[in-house]
Tab-separated table of C-alpha atoms in Angstrom:
chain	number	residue	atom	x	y	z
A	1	UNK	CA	117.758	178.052	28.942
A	2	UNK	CA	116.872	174.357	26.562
A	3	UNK	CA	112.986	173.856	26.880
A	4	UNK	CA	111.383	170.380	26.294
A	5	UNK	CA	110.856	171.846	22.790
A	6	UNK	CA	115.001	172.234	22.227
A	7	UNK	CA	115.675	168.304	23.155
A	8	UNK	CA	112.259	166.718	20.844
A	9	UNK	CA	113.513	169.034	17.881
A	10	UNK	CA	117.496	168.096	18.561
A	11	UNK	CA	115.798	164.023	18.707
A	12	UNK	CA	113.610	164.601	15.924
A	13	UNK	CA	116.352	166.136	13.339
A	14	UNK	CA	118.954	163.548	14.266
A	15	UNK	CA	116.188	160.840	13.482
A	16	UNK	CA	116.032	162.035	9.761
A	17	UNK	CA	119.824	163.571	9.918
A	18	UNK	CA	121.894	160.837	10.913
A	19	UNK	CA	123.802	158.049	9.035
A	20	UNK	CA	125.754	155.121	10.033
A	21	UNK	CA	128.833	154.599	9.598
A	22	UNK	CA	128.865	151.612	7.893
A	23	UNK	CA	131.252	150.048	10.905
A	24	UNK	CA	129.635	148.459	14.148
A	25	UNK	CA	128.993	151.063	16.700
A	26	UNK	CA	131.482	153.891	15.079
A	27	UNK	CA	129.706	157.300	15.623
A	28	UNK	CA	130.023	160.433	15.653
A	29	UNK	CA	128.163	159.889	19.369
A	30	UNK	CA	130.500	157.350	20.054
A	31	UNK	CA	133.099	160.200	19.426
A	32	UNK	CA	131.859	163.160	20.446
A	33	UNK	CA	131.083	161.375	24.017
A	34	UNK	CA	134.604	159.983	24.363
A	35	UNK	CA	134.015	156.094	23.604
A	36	UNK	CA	133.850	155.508	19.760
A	37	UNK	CA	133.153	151.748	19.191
A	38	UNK	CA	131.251	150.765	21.732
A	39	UNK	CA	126.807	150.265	22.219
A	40	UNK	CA	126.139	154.150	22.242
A	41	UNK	CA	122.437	153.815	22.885
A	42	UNK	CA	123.005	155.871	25.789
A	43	UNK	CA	125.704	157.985	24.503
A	44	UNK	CA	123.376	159.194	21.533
A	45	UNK	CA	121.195	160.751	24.830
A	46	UNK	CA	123.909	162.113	26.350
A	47	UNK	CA	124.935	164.141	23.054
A	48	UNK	CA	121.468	164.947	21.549
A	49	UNK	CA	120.954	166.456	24.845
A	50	UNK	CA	124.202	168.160	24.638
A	51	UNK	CA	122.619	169.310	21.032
A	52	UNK	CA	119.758	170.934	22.854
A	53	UNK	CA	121.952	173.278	25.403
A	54	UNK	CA	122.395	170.942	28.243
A	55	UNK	CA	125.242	169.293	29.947
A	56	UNK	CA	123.728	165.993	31.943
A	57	UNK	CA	125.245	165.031	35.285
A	58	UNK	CA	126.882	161.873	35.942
A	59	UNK	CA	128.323	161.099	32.538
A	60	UNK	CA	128.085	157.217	31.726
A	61	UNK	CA	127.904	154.824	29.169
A	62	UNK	CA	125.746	151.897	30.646
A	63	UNK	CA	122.284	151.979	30.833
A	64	UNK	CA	122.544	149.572	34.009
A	65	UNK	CA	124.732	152.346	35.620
A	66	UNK	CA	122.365	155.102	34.682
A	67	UNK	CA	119.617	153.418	36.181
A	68	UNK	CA	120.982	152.796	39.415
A	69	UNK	CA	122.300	156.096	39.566
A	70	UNK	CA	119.011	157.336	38.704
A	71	UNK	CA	117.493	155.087	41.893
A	72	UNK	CA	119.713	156.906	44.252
A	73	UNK	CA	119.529	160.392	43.178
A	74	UNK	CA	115.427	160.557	42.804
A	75	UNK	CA	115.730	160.439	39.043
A	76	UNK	CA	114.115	156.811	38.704
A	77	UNK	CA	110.300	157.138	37.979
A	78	UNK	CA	107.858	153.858	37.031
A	79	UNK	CA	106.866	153.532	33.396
A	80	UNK	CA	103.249	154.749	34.112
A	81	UNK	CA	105.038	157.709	35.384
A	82	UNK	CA	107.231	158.695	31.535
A	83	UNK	CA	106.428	161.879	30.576
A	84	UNK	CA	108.961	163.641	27.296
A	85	UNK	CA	111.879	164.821	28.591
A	86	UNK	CA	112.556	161.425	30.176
A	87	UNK	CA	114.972	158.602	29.471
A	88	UNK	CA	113.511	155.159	28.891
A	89	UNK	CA	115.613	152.787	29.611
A	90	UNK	CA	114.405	149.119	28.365
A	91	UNK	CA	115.253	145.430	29.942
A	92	UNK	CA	114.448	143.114	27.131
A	93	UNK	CA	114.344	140.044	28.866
A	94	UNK	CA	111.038	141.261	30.441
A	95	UNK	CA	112.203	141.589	34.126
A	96	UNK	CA	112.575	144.773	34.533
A	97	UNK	CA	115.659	144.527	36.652
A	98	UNK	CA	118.786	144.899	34.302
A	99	UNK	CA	119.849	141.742	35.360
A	100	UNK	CA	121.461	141.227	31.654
A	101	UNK	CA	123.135	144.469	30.625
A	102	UNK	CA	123.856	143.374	26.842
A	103	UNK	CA	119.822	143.111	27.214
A	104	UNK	CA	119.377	146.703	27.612
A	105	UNK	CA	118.778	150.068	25.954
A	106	UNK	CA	117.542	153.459	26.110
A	107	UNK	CA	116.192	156.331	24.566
A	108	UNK	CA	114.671	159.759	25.083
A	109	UNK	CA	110.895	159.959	25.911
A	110	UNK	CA	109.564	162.631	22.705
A	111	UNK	CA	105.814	162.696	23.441
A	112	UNK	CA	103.103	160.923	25.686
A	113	UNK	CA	99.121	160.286	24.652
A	114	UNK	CA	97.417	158.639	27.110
A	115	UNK	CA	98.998	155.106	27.913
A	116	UNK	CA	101.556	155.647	24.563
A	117	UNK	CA	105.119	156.684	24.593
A	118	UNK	CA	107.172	157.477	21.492
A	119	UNK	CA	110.781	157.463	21.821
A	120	UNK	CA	113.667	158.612	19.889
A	121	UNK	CA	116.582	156.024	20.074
A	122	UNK	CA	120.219	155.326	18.958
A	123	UNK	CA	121.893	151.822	18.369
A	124	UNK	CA	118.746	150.359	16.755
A	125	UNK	CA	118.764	147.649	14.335
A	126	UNK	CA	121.539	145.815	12.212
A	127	UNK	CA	122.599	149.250	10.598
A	128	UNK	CA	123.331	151.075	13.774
A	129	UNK	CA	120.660	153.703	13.491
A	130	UNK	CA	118.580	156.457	14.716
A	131	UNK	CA	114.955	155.686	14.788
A	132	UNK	CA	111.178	156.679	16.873
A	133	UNK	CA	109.435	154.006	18.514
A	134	UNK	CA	105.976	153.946	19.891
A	135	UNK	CA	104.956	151.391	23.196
A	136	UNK	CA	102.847	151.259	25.820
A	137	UNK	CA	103.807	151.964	29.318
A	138	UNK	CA	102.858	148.592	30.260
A	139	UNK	CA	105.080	146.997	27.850
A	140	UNK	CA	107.257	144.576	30.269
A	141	UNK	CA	109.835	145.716	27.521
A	142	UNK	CA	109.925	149.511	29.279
A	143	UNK	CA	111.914	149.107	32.224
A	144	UNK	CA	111.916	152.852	34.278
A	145	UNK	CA	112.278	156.404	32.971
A	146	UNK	CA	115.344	158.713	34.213
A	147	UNK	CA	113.764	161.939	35.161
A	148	UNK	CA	115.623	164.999	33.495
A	149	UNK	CA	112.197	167.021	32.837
A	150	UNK	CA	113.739	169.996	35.312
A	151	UNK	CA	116.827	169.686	32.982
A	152	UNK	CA	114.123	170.413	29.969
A	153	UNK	CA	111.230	173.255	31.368
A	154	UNK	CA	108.075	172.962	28.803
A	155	UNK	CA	107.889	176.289	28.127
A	156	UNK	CA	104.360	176.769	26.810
A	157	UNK	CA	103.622	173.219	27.630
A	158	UNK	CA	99.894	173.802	25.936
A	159	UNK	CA	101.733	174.549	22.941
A	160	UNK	CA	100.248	171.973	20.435
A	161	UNK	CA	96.881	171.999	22.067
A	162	UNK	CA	93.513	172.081	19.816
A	163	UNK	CA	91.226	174.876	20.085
A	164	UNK	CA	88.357	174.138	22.536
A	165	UNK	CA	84.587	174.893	22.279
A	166	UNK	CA	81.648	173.600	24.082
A	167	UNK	CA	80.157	170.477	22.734
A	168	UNK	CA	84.066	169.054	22.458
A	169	UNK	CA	84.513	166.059	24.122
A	170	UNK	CA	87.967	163.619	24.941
A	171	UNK	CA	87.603	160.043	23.467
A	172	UNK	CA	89.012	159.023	26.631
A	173	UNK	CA	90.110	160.240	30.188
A	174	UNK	CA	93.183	159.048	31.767
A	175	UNK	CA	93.734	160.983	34.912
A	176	UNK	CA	97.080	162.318	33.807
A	177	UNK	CA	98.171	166.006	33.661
A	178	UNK	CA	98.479	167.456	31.336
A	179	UNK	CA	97.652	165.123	28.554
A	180	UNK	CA	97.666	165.994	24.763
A	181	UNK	CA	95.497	162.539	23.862
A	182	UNK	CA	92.496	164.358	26.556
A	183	UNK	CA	92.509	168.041	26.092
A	184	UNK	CA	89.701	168.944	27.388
A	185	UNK	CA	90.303	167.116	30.572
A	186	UNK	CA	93.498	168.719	30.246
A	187	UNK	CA	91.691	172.110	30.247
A	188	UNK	CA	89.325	170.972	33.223
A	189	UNK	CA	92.653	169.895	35.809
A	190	UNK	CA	94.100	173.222	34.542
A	191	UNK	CA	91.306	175.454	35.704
A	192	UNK	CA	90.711	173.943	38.913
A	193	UNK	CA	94.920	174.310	39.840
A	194	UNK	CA	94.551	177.774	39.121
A	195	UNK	CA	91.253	178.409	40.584
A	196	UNK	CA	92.166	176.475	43.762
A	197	UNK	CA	89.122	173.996	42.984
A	198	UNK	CA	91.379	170.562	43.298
A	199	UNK	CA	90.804	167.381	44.887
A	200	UNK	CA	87.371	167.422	47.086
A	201	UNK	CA	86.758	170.898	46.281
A	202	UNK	CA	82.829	170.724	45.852
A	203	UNK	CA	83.310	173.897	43.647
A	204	UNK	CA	85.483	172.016	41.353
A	205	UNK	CA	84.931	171.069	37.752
A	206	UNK	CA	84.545	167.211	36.990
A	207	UNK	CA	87.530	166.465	34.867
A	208	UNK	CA	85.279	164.354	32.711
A	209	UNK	CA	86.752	165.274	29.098
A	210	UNK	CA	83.154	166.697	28.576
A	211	UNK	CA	83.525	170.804	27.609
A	212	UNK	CA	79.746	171.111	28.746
A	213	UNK	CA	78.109	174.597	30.075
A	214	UNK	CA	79.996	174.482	33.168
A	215	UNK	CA	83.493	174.354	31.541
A	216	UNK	CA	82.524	176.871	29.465
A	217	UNK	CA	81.435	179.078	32.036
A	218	UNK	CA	84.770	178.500	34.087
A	219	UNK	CA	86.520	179.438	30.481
A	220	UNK	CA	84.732	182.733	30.756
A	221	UNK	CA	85.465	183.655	34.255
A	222	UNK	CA	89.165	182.726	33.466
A	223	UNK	CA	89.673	184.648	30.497
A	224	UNK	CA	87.842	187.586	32.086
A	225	UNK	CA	89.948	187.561	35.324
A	226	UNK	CA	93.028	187.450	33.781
A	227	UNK	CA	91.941	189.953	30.355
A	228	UNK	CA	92.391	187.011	27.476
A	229	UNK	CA	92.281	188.413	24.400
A	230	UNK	CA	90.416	185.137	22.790
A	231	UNK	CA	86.464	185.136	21.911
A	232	UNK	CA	84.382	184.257	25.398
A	233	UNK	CA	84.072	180.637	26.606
A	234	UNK	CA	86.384	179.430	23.633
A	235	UNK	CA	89.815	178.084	23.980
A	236	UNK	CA	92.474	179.093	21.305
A	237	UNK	CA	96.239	179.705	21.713
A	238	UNK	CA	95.917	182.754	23.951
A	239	UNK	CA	94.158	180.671	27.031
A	240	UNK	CA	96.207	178.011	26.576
A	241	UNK	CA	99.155	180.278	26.860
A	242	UNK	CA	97.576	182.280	29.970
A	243	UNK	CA	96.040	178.992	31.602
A	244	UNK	CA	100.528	177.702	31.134
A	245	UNK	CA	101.937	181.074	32.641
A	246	UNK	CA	99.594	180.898	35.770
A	247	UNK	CA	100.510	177.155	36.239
A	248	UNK	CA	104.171	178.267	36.255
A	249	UNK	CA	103.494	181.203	38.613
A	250	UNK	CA	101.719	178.389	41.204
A	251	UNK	CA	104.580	175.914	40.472
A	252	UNK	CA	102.866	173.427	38.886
């Protein structure tokens, strides 16, 4: 099965792989989708994620299309709400309606800190290339993501997390889940999903991005529950990878 992990390496090696043509919109996207010579903003997603092991449904060419399709088959999900493994679809005249199809685009959502999305995109610029692209998700510019993250499972999703300690602190809390940019608030939402501590739980941990004595001491419990090989009340690739697997197992 393609993890998140397949389609942001597949984005990621066509950004430094790829080179135009030297002829408007002739590609080997444009070809390998079935359209040569037309915008293939979209068509470059459709093929990268071909790239990665999967076959999308409802094959199209228009990001106007896409979108509405997206809309009636519960695929359409508010900027705030862009995660990787997500389309972006873009309405540059601000709107966010698609009102002006020549005045749209799209790309693949690669990675999310915080507020900030970075994109991999086709079609870009006078010489018809592949490029990354960072905005925020209340850019007017960023019209809606197209959900395909069930297309594209995580796998370890804590992958690229830090080692923890107490005394480490996030520079900022969002409230998302999980969130590379806040770690340790990461780390605090994680261990009260799998301790069954959420919402007005008065047991719970305060997802404050502070790993204080009482993080630590829900660290321990974890790691000694569930036999963690890692050193006691520190976080290194072995929780993470525990704390990802028990998340999966409670479908979260």
């Amino acid at each position: 099965m393609a993890t998140l992990q397949d389609l942001v390496a597949a984005c990621r090696r066509e950004e430094v792989t790829y080179q135009p043509s030297g002829r408007d919109n002739f590609t080997k996207y444009g070809r390998e989708f079935g359209a040569d010579g037309q915008p293939w903003c979209v068509m470059f997603c459709y093929v990268v994620a071909g790239y990665a092991g999967v076959t999308l449904p409802y094959k199209t060419a228009g990001v106007v299309d896409l979108a509405s399709w997206a809309s009636k088959n519960r695929r359409k999900r508010a900027p705030d709400a862009i995660q990787p493994g997500m389309m972006v679809a873009f309405d540059w005249t601000l709107t966010r309606t698609g009102v002006a199809p020549v005045e749209t685009h799209i790309g693949w959502c690669v990675e999310r800190f915080g507020r900030t999305i970075t994109t991999v995109e086709g079609n870009v610029g006078n010489r018809d290339e592949v490029v990354s692209r960072t905005y925020g998700v209340n850019d007017r510019a960023v019209w809606l993501g197209v959900d395909f993250t069930d297309l594209f499972p995580a796998g370890n999703r804590f992958l690229r997390y830090p080692n923890l300690a107490r005394g480490a602190k996030d520079h900022s809390s969002t409230g998302i889940f999980p969130d590379p940019g806040s770690p340790v608030q990461t780390l605090q939402n994680a261990l009260n999903i799998v301790t069954g501590r959420e919402g007005n739980n008065p047991d719970r941990l305060s997802p404050d991005g502070d790993f204080g004595p009482l993080t630590e001491r829900a660290v321990r419990d974890f790691q000694d529950f569930f036999k963690v090989p890692e050193i006691g009340g520190t976080v290194g690739a072995n929780t993470w990878e525990v704390l990802d697997y028990v998340l999966d197992l409670k479908g979260r």
